Short mmCIF file of C-alpha atoms in Angstrom, two decimals:
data_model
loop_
_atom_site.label_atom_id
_atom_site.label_comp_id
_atom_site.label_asym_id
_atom_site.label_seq_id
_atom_site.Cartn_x
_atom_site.Cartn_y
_atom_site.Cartn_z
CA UNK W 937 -7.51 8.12 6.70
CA UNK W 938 -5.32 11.09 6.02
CA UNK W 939 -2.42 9.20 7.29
CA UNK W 940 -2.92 6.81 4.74
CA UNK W 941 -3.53 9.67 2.10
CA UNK W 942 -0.53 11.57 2.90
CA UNK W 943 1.87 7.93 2.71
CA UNK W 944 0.66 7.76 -0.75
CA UNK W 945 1.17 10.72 -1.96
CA UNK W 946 5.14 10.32 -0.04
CA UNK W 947 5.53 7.19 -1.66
CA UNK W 948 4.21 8.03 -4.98
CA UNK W 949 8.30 8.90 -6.61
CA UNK W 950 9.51 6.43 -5.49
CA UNK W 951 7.54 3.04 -6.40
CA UNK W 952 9.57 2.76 -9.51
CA UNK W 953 12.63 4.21 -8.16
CA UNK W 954 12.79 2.50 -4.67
CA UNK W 955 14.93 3.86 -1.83
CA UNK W 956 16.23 1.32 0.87
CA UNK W 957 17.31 4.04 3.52
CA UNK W 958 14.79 5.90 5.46
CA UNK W 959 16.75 9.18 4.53
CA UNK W 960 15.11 10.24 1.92
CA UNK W 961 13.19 13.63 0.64
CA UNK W 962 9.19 13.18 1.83
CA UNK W 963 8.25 15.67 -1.15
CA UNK W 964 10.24 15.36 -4.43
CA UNK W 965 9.67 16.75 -7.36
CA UNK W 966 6.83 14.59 -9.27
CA UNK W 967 5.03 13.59 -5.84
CA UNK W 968 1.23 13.41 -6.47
CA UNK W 969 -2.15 11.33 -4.76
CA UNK W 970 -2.39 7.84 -6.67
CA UNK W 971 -5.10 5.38 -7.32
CA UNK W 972 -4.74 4.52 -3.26
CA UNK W 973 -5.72 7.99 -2.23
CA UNK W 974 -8.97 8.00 -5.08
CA UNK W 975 -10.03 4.92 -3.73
CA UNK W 976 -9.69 5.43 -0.20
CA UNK W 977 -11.49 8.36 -0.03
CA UNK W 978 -13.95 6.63 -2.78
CA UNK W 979 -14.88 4.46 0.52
CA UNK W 980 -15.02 6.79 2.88
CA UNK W 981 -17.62 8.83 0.35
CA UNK W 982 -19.14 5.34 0.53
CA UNK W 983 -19.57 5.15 4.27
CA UNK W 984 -20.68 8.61 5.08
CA UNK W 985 -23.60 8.60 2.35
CA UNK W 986 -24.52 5.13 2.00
CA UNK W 987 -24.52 2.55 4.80
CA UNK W 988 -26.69 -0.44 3.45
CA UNK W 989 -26.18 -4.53 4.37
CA UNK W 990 -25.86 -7.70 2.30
CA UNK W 991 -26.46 -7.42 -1.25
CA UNK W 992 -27.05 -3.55 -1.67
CA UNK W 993 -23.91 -3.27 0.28
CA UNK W 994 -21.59 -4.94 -1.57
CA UNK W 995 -23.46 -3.21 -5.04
CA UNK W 996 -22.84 0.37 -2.60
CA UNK W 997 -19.36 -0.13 -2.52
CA UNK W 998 -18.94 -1.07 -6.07
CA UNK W 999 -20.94 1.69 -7.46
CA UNK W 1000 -18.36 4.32 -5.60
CA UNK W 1001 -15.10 2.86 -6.32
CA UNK W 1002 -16.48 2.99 -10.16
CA UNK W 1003 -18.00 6.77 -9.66
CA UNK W 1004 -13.96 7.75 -7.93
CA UNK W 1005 -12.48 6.16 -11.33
CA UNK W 1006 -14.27 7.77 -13.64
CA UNK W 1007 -13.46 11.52 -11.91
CA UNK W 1008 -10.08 10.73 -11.34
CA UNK W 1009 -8.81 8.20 -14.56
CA UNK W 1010 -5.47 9.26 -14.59
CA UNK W 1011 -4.28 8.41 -10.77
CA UNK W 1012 -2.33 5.76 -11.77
CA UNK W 1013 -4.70 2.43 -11.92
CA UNK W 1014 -4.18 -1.00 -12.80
CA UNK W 1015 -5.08 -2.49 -15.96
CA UNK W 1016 -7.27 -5.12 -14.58
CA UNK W 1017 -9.50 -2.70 -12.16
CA UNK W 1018 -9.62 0.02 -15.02
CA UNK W 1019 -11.33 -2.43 -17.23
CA UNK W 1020 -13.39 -3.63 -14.31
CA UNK W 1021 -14.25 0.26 -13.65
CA UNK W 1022 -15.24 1.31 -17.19
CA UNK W 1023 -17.09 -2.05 -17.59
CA UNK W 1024 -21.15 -1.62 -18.01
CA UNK W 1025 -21.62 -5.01 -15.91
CA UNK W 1026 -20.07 -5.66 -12.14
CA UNK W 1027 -18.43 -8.82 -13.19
CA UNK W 1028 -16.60 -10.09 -10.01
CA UNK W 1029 -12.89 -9.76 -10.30
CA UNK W 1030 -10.55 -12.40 -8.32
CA UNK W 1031 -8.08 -10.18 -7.89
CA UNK W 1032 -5.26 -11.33 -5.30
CA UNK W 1033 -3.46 -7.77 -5.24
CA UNK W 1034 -2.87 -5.07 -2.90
CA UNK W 1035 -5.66 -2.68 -4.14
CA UNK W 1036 -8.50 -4.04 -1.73
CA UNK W 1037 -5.84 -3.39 1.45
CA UNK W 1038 -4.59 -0.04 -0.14
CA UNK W 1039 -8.30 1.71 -0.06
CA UNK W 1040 -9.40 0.10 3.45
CA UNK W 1041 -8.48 2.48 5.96
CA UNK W 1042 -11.83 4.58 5.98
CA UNK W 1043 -13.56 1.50 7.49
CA UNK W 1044 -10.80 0.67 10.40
CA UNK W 1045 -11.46 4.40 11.53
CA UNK W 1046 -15.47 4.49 11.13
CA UNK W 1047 -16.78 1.41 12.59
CA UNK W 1048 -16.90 0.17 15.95
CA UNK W 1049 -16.54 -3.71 16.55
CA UNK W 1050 -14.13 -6.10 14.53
CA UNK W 1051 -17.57 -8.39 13.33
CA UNK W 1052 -18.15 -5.03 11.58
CA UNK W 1053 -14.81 -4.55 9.78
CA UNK W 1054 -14.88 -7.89 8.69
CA UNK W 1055 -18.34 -7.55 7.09
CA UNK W 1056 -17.43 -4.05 5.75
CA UNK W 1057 -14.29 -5.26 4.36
CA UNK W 1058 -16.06 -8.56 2.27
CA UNK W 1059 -18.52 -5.87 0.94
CA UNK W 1060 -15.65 -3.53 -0.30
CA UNK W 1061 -13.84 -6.72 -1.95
CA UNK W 1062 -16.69 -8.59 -3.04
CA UNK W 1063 -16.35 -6.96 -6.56
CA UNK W 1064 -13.24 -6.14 -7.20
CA UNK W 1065 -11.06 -9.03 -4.99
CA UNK W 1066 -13.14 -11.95 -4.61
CA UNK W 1067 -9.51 -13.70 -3.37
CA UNK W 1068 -8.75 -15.28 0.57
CA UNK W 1069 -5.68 -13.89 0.31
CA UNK W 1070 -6.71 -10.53 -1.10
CA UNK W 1071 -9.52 -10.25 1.63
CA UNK W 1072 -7.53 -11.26 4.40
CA UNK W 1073 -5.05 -8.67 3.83
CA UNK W 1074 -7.78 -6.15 3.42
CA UNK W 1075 -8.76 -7.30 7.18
CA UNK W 1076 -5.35 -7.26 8.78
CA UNK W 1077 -4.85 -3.56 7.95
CA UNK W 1078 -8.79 -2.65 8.93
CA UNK W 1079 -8.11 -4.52 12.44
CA UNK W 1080 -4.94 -2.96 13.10
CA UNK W 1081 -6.24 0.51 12.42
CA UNK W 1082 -9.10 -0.57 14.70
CA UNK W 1083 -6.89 -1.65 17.34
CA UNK W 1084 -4.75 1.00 17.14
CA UNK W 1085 -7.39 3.61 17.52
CA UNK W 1086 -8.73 1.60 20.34
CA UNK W 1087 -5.33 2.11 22.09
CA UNK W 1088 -3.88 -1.23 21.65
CA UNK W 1089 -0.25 -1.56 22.29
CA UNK W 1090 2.17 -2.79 19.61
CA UNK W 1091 2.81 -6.07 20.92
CA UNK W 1092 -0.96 -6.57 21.17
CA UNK W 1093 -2.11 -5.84 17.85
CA UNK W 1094 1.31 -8.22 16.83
CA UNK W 1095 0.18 -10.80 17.91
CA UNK W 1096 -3.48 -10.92 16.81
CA UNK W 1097 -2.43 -10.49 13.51
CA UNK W 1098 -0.04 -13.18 13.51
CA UNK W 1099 -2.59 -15.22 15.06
CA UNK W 1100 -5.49 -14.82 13.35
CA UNK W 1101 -4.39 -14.15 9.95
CA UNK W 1102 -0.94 -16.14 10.23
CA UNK W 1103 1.08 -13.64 9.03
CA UNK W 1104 5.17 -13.69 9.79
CA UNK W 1105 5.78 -10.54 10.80
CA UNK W 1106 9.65 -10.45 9.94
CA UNK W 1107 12.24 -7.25 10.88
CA UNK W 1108 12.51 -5.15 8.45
CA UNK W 1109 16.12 -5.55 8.34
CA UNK W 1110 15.32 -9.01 7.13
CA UNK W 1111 13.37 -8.42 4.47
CA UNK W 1112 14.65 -5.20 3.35
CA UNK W 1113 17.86 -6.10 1.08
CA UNK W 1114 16.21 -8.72 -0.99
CA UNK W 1115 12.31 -6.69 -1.60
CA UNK W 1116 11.28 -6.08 -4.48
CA UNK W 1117 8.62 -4.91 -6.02
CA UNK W 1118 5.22 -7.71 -5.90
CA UNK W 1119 2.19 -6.30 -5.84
CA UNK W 1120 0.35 -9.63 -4.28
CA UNK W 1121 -1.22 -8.58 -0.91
CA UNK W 1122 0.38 -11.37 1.01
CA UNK W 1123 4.04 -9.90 -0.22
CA UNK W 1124 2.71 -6.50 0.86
CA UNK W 1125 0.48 -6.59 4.13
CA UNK W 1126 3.07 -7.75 6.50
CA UNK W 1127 5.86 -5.54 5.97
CA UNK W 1128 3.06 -2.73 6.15
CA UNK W 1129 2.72 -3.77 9.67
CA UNK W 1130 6.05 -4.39 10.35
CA UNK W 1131 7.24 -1.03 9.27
CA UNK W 1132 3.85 0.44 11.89
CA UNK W 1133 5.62 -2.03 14.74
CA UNK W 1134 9.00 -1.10 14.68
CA UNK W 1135 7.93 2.89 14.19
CA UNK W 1136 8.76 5.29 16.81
CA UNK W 1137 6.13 8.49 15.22
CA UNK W 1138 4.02 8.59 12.29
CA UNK W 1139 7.01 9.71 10.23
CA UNK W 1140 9.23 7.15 11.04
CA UNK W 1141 6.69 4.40 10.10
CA UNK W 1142 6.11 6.44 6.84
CA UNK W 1143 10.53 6.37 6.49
CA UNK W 1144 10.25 3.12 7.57
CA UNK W 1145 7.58 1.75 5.10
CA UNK W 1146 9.10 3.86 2.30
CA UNK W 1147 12.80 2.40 2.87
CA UNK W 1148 11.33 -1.30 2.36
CA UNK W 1149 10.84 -0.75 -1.28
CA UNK W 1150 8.81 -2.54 -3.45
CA UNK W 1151 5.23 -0.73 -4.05
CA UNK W 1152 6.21 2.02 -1.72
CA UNK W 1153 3.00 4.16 -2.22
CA UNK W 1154 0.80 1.53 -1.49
CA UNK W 1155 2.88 0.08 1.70
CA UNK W 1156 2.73 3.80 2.89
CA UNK W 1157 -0.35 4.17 2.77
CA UNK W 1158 -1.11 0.67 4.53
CA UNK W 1159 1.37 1.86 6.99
CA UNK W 1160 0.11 5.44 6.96
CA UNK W 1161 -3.57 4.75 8.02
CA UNK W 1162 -2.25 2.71 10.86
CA UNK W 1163 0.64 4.80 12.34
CA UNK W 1164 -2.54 7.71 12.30
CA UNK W 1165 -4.41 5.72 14.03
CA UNK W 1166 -1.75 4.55 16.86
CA UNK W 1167 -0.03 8.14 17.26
CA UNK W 1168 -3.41 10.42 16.82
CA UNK W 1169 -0.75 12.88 15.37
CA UNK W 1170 0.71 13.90 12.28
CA UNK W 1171 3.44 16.58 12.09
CA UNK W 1172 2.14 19.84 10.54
CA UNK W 1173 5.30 20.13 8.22
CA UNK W 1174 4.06 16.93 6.28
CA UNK W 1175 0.33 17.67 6.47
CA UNK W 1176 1.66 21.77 4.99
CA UNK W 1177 3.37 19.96 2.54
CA UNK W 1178 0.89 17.00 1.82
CA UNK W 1179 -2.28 18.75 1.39
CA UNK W 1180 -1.70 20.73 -1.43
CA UNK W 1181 -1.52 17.98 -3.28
CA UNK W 1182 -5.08 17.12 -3.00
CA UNK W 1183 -8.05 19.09 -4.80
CA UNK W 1184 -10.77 20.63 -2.65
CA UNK W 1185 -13.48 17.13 -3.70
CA UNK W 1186 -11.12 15.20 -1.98
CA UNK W 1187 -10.59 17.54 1.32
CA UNK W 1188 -14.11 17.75 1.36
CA UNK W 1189 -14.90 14.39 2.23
CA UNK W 1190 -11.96 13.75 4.52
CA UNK W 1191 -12.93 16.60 6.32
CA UNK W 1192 -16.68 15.38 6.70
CA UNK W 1193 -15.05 12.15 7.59
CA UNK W 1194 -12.69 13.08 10.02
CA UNK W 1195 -15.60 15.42 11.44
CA UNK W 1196 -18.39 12.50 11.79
CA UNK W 1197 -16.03 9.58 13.13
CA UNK W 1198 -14.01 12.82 15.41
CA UNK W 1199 -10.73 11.31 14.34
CA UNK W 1200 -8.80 14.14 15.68
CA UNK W 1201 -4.45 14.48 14.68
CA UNK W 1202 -4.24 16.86 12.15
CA UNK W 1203 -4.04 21.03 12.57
CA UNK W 1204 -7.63 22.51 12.26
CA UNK W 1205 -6.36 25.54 9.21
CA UNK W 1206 -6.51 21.59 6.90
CA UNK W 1207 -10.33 22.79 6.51
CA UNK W 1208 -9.41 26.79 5.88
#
């Protein structure tokens, strides 16, 4: 999950001021966690304290992504899951955006067979992006976490993504002249992957996924949570620079994370 963090917070300067080169500056002035990081460790909070089924599950998962808003308001949320947050009911929302994909890595790292993931990852949306689309994006980044943790090569988890969720998974070099910023989860999902695919470390697929453009925070963190997963290592000069940027509630519960589900690639002084 910290891979996923630590994209965010990389990509945070430059959603609105996109870069399509991957030499760019991983911490400019102005860099900062986002809604993605809130909500991601919102579910991870979830999973470590409250593991339920069905029903109660689905209410579980609402309950913290509402708590995460209200301590963090100011991360950068969209209008329509603010309202939803603040909102005294749990009206479902049919939301077709990136935000269900964007918060999703917690569950590819903490649970063991892809029947679970899929059930996890309908509970998480249930609320919030009651959308195919949405949902199926949500799953493509779970399962290729999973994979990837599960040692899965590239061309492997390739091609059970475009299989089962019938992605095109297009070179970047493709895509990269003409993208712009969409925040649908079926504009954002694949490149995600792509930039993971055609990644040689975890900070090339973050340079890679950054240099798309678009909704860079959110397709780094996509990226971010899987290039963790597939490279069990993140350099210590971006985790030095990275984790300052989070408070100690949020460190808490990615170390307690990390520490239950042993996800081990980051330097052990993260905790000191």
């Amino acid at each position: 999950m910290l891979g996923a963090v630590l994209g965010d917070i990389i990509g945070s300067t430059y959603e609105w001021y996109n870069v399509k080169t991957e030499n760019f500056d991983l911490f400019p002035k102005g860099s900062r966690f986002t809604d993605d990081t809130v909500l991601s460790v919102a579910i991870a909070d979830k999973i470590l304290n409250s593991q339920n089924s069905n029903i109660r599950n689905r209410h579980a998962y609402a309950m913290w992504l509402k708590q995460y808003y209200k301590r963090y308001p100011n991360a950068g949320f969209g209008q329509m899951f603010s309202s939803w947050a603040v909102s005294e009911s749990l009206q479902i929302q049919r939301s077709f955006g990136n935000g269900a994909a964007m918060r999703i890595s917690p569950i590819g790292f903490a649970f063991q067979e892809i029947k679970e993931i899929k059930r996890e990852v309908n509970a998480s949306c249930f609320y919030t992006h009651h959308n195919l689309e949405a949902k199926k994006g949500a799953q493509a980044i779970a399962i290729s976490i999973f994979l990837a943790r599960k040692q899965a090569g590239k061309e492997e988890i390739k091609k059970y993504i475009e299989k089962n969720f019938r992605y095109n998974l297009c070179s970047l070099d493709d895509i990269r002249e003409g993208y712009v910023f969409d925040s649908r989860t079926s504009y954002c999902v694949p490149p995600a992957i792509e930039a993971f695919l055609e990644s040689t470390s975890y900070e090339d697929a973050i340079r890679k996924a950054i240099s798309i453009g678009g909704d860079s925070d959110t397709i780094a963190c996509m990226t971010g949570g899987i290039a963790q997963a597939y490279y069990k290592y993140i350099p210590k000069e971006i985790y030095d620079k990275g984790i300052y940027f989070l408070d100690i509630d949020l460190r808490r519960v990615i170390k307690n994370f990390n520490e239950k589900y042993e996800i081990e690639c980051i330097p052990p002084v993260f905790y000191e």
